[in-house]
Short mmCIF file of C-alpha atoms in Angstrom, two decimals:
data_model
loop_
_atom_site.label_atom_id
_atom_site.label_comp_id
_atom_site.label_asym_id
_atom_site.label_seq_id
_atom_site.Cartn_x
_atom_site.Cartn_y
_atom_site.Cartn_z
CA UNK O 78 -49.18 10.78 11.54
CA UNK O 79 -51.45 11.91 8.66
CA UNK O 80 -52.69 15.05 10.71
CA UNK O 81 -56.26 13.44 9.79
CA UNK O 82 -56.13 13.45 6.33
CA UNK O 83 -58.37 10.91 5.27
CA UNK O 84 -56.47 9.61 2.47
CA UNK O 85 -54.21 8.56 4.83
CA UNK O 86 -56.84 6.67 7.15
CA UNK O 87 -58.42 3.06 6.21
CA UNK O 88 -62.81 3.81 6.22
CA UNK O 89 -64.38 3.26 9.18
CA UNK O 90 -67.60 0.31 8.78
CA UNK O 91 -70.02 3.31 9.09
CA UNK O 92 -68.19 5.08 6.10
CA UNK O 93 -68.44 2.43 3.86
CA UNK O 94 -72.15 1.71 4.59
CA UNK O 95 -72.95 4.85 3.58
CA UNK O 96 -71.35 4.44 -0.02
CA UNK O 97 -73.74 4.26 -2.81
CA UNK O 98 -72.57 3.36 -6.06
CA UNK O 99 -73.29 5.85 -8.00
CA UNK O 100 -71.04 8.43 -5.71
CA UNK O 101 -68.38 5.83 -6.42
CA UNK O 102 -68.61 5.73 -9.81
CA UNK O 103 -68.32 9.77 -10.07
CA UNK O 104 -65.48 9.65 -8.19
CA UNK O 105 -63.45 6.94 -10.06
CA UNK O 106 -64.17 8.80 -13.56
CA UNK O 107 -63.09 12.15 -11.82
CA UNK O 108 -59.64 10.41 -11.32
CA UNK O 109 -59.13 7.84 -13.67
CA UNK O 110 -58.05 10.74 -16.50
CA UNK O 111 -55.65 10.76 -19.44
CA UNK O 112 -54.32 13.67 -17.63
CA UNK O 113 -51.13 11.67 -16.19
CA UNK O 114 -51.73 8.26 -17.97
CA UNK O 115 -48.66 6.14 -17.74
CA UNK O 116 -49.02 2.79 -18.80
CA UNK O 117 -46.21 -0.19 -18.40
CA UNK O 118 -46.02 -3.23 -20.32
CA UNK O 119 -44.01 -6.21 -18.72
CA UNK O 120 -43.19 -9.77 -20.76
CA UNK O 121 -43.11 -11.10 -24.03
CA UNK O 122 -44.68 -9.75 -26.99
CA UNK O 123 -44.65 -8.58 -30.11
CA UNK O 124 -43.75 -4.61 -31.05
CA UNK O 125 -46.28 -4.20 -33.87
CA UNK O 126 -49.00 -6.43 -32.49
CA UNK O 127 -48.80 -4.20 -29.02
CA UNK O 128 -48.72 -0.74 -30.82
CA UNK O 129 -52.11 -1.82 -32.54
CA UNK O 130 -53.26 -3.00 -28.86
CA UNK O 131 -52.80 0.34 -27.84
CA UNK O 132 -54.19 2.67 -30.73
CA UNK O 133 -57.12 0.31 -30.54
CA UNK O 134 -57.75 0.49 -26.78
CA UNK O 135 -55.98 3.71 -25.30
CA UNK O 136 -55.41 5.82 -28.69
CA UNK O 137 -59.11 6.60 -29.02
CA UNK O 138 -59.45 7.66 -25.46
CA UNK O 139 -60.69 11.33 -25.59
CA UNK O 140 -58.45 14.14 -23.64
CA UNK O 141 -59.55 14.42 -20.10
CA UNK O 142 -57.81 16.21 -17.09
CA UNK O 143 -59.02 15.56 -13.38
CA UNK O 144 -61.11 19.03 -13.67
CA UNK O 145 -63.18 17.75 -16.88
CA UNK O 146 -63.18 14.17 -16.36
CA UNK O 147 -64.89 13.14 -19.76
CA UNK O 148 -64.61 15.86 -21.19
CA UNK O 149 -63.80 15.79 -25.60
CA UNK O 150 -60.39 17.07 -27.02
CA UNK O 151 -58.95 14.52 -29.00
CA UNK O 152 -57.11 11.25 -28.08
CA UNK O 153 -53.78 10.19 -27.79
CA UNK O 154 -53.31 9.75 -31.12
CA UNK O 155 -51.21 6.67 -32.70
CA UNK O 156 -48.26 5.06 -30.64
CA UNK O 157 -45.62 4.27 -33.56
CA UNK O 158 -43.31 1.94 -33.01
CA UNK O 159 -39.68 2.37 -32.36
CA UNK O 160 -36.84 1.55 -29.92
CA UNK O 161 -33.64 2.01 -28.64
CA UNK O 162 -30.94 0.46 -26.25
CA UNK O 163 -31.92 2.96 -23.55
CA UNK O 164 -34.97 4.64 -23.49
CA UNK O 165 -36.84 6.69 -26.73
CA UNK O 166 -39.17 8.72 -27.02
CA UNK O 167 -41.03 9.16 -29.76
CA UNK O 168 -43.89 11.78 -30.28
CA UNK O 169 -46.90 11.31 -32.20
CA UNK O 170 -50.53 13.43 -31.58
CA UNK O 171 -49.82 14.04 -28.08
CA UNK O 172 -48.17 10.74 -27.00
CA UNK O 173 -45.06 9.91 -25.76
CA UNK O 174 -43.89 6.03 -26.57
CA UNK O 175 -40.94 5.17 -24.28
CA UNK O 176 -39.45 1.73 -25.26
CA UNK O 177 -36.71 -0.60 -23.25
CA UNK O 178 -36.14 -3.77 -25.72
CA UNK O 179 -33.89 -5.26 -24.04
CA UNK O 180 -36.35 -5.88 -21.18
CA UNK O 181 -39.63 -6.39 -22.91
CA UNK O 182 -40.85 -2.86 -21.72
CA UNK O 183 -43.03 0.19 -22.94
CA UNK O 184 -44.81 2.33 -21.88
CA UNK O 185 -46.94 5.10 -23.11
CA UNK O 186 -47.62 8.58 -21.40
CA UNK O 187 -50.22 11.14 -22.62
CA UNK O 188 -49.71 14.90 -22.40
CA UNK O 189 -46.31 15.41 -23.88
CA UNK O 190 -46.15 18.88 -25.71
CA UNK O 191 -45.25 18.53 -29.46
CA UNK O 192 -44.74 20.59 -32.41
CA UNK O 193 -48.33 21.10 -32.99
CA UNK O 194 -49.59 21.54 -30.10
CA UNK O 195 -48.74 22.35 -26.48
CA UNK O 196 -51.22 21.19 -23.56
CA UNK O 197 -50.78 22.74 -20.35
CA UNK O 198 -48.83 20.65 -18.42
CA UNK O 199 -50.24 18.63 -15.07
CA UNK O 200 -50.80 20.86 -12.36
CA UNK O 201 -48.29 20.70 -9.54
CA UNK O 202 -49.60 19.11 -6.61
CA UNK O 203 -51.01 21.12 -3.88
CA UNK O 204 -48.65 22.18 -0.96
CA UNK O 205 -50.35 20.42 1.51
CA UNK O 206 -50.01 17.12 -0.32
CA UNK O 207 -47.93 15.57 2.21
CA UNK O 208 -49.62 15.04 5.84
CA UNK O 209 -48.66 17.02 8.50
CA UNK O 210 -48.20 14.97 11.90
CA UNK O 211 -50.13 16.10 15.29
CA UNK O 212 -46.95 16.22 17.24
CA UNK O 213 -48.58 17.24 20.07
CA UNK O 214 -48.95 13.54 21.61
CA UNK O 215 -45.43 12.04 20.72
CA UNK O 216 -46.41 9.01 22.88
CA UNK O 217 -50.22 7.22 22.91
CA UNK O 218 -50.92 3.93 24.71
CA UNK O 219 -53.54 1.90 23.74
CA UNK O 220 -55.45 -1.17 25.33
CA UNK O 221 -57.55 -3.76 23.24
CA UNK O 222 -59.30 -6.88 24.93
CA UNK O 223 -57.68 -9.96 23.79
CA UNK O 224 -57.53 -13.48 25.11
CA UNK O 225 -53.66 -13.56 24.64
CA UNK O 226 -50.95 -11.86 26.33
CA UNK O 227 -49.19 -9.99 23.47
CA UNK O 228 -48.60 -6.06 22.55
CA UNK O 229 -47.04 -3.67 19.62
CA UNK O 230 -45.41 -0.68 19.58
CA UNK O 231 -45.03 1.60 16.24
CA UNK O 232 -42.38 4.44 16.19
CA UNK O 233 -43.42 6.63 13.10
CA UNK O 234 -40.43 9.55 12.11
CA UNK O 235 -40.18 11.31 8.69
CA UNK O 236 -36.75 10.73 6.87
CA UNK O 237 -35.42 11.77 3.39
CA UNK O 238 -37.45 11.87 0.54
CA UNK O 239 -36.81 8.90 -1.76
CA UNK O 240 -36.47 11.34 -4.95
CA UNK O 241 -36.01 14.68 -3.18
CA UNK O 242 -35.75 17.76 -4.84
CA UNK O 243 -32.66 19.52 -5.16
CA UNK O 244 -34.06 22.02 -2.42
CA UNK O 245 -34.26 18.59 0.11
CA UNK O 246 -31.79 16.51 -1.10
CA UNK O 247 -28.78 14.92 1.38
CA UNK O 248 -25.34 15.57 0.51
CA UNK O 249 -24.45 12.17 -0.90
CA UNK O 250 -21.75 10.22 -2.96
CA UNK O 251 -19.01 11.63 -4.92
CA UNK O 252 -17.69 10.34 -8.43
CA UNK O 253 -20.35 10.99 -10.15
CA UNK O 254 -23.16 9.37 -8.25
CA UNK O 255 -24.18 12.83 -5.97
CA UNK O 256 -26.56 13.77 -8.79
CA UNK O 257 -28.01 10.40 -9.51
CA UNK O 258 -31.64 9.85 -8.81
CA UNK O 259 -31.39 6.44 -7.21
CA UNK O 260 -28.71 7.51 -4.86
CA UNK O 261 -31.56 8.11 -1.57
CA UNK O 262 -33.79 5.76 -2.95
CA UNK O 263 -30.74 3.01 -3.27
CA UNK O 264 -29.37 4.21 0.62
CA UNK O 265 -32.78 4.19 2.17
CA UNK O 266 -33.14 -0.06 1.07
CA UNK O 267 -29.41 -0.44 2.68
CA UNK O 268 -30.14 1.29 5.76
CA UNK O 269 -33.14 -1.13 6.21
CA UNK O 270 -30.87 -3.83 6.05
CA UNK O 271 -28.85 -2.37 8.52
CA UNK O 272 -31.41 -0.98 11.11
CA UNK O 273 -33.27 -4.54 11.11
CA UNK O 274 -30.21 -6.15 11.61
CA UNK O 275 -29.65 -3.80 14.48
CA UNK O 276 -33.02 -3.45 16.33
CA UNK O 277 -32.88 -8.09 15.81
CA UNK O 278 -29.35 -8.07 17.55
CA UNK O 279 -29.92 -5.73 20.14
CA UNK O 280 -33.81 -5.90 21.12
CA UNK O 281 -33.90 -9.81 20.68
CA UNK O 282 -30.48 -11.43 21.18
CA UNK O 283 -28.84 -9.42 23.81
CA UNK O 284 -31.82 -7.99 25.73
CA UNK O 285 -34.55 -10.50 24.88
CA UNK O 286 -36.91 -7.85 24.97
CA UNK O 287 -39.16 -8.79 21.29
CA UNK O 288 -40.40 -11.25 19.28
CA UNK O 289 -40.03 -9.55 16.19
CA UNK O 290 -39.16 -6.11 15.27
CA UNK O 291 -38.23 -4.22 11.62
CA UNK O 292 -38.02 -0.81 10.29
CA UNK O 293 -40.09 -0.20 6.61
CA UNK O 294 -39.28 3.17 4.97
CA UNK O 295 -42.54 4.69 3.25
CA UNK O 296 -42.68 4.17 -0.78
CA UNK O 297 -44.08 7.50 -1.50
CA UNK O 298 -42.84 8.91 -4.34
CA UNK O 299 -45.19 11.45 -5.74
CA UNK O 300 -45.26 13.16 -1.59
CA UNK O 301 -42.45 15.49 -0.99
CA UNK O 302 -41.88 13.73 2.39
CA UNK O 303 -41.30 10.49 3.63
CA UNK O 304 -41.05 8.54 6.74
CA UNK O 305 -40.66 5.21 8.39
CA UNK O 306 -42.17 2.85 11.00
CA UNK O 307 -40.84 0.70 13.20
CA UNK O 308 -42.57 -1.94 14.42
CA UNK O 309 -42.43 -4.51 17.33
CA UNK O 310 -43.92 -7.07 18.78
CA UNK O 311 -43.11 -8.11 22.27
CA UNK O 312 -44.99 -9.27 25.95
CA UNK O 313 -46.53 -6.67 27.31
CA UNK O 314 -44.62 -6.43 30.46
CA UNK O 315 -41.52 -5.87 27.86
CA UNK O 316 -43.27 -3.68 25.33
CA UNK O 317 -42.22 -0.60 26.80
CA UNK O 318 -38.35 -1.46 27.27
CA UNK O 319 -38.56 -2.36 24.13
CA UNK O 320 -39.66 0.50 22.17
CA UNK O 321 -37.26 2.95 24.32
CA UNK O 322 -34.60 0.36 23.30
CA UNK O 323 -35.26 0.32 19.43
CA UNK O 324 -35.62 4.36 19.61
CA UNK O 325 -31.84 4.39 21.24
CA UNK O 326 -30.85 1.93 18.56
CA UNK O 327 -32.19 4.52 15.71
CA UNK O 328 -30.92 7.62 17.81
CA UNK O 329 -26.97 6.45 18.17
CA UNK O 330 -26.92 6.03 13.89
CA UNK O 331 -28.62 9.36 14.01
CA UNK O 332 -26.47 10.60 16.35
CA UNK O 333 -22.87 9.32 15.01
CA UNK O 334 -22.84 7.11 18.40
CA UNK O 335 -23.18 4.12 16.44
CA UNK O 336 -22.68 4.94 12.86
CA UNK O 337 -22.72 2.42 9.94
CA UNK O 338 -19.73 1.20 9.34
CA UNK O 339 -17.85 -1.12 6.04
CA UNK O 340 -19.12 -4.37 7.44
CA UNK O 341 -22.49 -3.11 7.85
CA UNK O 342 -22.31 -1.81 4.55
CA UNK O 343 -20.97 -4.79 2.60
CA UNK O 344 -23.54 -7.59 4.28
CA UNK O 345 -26.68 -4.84 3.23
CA UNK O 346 -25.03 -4.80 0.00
CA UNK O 347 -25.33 -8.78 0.01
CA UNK O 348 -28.50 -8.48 1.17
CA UNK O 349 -29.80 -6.35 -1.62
CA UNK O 350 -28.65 -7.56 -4.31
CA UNK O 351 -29.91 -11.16 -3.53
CA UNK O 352 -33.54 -9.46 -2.79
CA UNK O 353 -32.73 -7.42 -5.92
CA UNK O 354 -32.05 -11.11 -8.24
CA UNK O 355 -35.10 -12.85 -7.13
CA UNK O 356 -37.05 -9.77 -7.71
CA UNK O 357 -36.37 -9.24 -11.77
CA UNK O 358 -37.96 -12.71 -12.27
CA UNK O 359 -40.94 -11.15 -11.26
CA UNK O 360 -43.30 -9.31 -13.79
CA UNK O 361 -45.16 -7.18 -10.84
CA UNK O 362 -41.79 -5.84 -9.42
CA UNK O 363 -40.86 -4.73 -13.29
CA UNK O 364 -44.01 -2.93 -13.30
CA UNK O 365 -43.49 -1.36 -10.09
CA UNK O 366 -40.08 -0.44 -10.88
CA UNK O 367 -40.58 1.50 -13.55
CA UNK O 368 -43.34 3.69 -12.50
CA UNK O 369 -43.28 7.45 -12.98
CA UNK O 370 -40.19 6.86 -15.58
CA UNK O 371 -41.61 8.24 -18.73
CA UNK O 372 -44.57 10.92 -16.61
CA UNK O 373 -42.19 13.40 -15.17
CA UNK O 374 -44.25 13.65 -12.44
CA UNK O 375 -41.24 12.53 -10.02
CA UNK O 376 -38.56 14.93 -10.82
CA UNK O 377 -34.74 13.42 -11.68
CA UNK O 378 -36.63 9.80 -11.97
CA UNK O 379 -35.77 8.43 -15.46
CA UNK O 380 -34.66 4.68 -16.74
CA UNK O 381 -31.52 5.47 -15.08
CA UNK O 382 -32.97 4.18 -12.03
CA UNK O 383 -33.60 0.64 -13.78
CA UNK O 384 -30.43 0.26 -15.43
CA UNK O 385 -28.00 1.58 -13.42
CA UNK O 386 -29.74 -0.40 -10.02
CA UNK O 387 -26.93 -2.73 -9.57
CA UNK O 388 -23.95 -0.18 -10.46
CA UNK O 389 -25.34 2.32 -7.59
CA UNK O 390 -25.92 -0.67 -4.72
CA UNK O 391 -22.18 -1.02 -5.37
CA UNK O 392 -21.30 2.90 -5.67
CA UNK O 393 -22.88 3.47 -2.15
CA UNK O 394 -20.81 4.19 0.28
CA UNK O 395 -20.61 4.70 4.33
CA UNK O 396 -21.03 8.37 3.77
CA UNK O 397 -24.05 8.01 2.29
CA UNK O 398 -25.62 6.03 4.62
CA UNK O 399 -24.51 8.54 7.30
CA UNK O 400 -26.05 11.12 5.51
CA UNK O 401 -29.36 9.93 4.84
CA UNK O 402 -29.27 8.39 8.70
CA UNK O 403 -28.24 11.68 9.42
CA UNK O 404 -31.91 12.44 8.13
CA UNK O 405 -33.75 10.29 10.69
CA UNK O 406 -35.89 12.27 12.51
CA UNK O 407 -35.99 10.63 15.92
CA UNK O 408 -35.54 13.07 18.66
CA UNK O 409 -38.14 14.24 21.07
CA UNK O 410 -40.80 15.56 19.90
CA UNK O 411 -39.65 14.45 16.21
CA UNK O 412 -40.82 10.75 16.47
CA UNK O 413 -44.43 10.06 17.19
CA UNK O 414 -45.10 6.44 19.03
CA UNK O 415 -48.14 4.38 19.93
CA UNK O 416 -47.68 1.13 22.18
CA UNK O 417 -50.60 -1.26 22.22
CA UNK O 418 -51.26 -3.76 24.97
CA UNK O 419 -53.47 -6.38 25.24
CA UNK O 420 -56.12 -6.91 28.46
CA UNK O 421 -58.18 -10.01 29.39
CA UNK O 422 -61.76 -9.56 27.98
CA UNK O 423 -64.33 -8.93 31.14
CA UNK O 424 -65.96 -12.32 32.99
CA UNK O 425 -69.64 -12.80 31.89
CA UNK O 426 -71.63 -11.66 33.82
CA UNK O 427 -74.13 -14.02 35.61
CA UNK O 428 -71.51 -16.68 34.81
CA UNK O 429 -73.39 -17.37 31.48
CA UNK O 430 -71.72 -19.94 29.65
CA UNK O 431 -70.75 -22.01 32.72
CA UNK O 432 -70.90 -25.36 31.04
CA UNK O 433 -72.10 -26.77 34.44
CA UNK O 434 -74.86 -24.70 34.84
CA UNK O 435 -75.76 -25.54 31.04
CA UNK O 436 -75.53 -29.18 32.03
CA UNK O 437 -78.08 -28.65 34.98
CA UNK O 438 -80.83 -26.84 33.17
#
């Protein structure tokens, strides 16, 4: 899937032996820069007392950029204080202070331009940012030695971009809402709700072929791709049925066979929201939520898509889904699969450990 990139790929034991520290520490202050700081501030405090927080602590950070990683060139200069109902933004030596009272949130971005002075601005990233998938083995099988009976299967595809740019983006919504940048974003979480409730009826209740299975859409934001895996868990004498049956399931909403229809739509809606409630009582989905809002970096993604969540959940409609399902890339040679089965480890040779034979000696 990542065309072995290996920022896509976990280190191998050997790799990580081979670290020394100091390699590690050049390569964390070659990318921890100022270049694309964005920093998010979640929960009770105090305006004044946090603008002093951060002109002590980030305001006297010199100017680096992931070419000259500690490098001079001035600091971020003093975060004033300010706010507004929405979002502001307020310039002051090179910052940017974006401020959401109502929520307890700010958040403070270096590199703006300003009157006096007008950094270059973060270079793009490189065209071969996203990975670029070896379809030339759509289907792998895999054995491992376990003591249990048990396999997985993963279906990988590439989908819609969560913020795509206009070049890539799915003809969605009307009223207002084709332009918005959660409208993808928003679609993508209902069509999970509707896929897993899918592959659960079909693959476990009427074929009894899993014991689990769920789709997860990528959260890439800063990739101009994305993509999804499916995964399942089954016997391994049902594996196989299995994964052709959840690939059917995602080709007949590709396909129109099986499209989404108002029911589907309304209990995802349900679903979402709920998720959505229990989520805003927690400080680590706020900060997760609202990153890339003030950097830019993610074009169209602004505090739109915090306040105006809820309203698009409920502006979605069946055509969007269709559309972004439309998206699915599933077909053959599109989808790339790997089913993993499990195989009784080898007898000991010798019959060592033979408690009888322990007994005699």
């Amino acid at each position: 899937v990542g065309g072995g990139a290996p920022r896509f790929l976990d280190p191998t034991p050997a790799t990580l032996r081979r670290l020394k520290l100091r390699q590690l520490e050049s390569a964390m202050r070659r990318t921890l820069t100022t270049e694309r700081l964005e920093l998010t501030v979640v929960g009770d405090f105090e305006p004044r007392e946090l603008d002093a927080l951060l002109l002590r602590y980030i305001g006297t950070l010199p100017r680096t950029s992931m070419g000259v990683a500690g490098g001079g060139g001035g600091g971020l200069g003093g975060l004033g204080s300010g706010a507004s109902a929405a979002l502001g933004r307020l310039t002051a030596g090179g910052a940017v202070l974006g401020a959401i009272t109502g929520a307890g949130v700010r958040q403070a971005q270096d590199g703006a331009p300003t009157p006096s002075a007008s950094p270059s601005a973060p270079p793009a990233l490189p065209p071969d940012a996203a990975p670029k998938p070896d379809r030339s083995r759509t289907l792998q099988r895999m054995t491992l030695v376990d003591s249990e009976p048990r396999a997985v299967a993963y279906i990988w595809g590439a989908c819609a971009p969560r913020y795509p740019r206009a070049e890539g983006a799915p003809a969605l919504g009307d009223g207002g809402t084709e332009h918005h940048p959660l409208r993808v974003s928003v679609a993508l979480e209902l069509l999970t709700e509707l896929i897993n409730s899918r592959l659960f009826s079909v693959l476990r209740d009427m074929l009894g072929l899993v014991y689990e299975s769920c789709i997860r859409f990528c959260e890439y934001e800063l990739l101009p791709a994305n993509g999804f895996v499916v995964t399942i868990s089954a016997a391994p004498a049902k594996v196989d049925a299995a994964h052709d049956a959840a690939l059917g399931v995602l080709r007949d909403l590709r396909s129109g066979q099986h499209p989404p229809t108002e029911y589907d739509l309304n209990k995802a809606r349900r679903a979402v929201l709920a998720t959505h409630d229990s989520h805003t009582k927690d400080n680590c989905w706020w900060l997760a939520r609202l990153q890339h809002v003030c950097s830019g970096v993610v074009p169209g993604k602004d505090v739109r898509c915090v306040t105006d969540y809820v309203d698009m959940v409920e502006a979605i409609t069946v055509d969007d889904l269709r559309a972004v399902a439309a998206s699915l890339e599933v077909g053959d040679g599109e989808a790339l699969s790997v089913i993993m089965a499990s195989e009784p480890p080898p007898p000991v040779a010798g019959g060592a450990g033979n408690p009888d034979q322990g007994a005699d000696r």
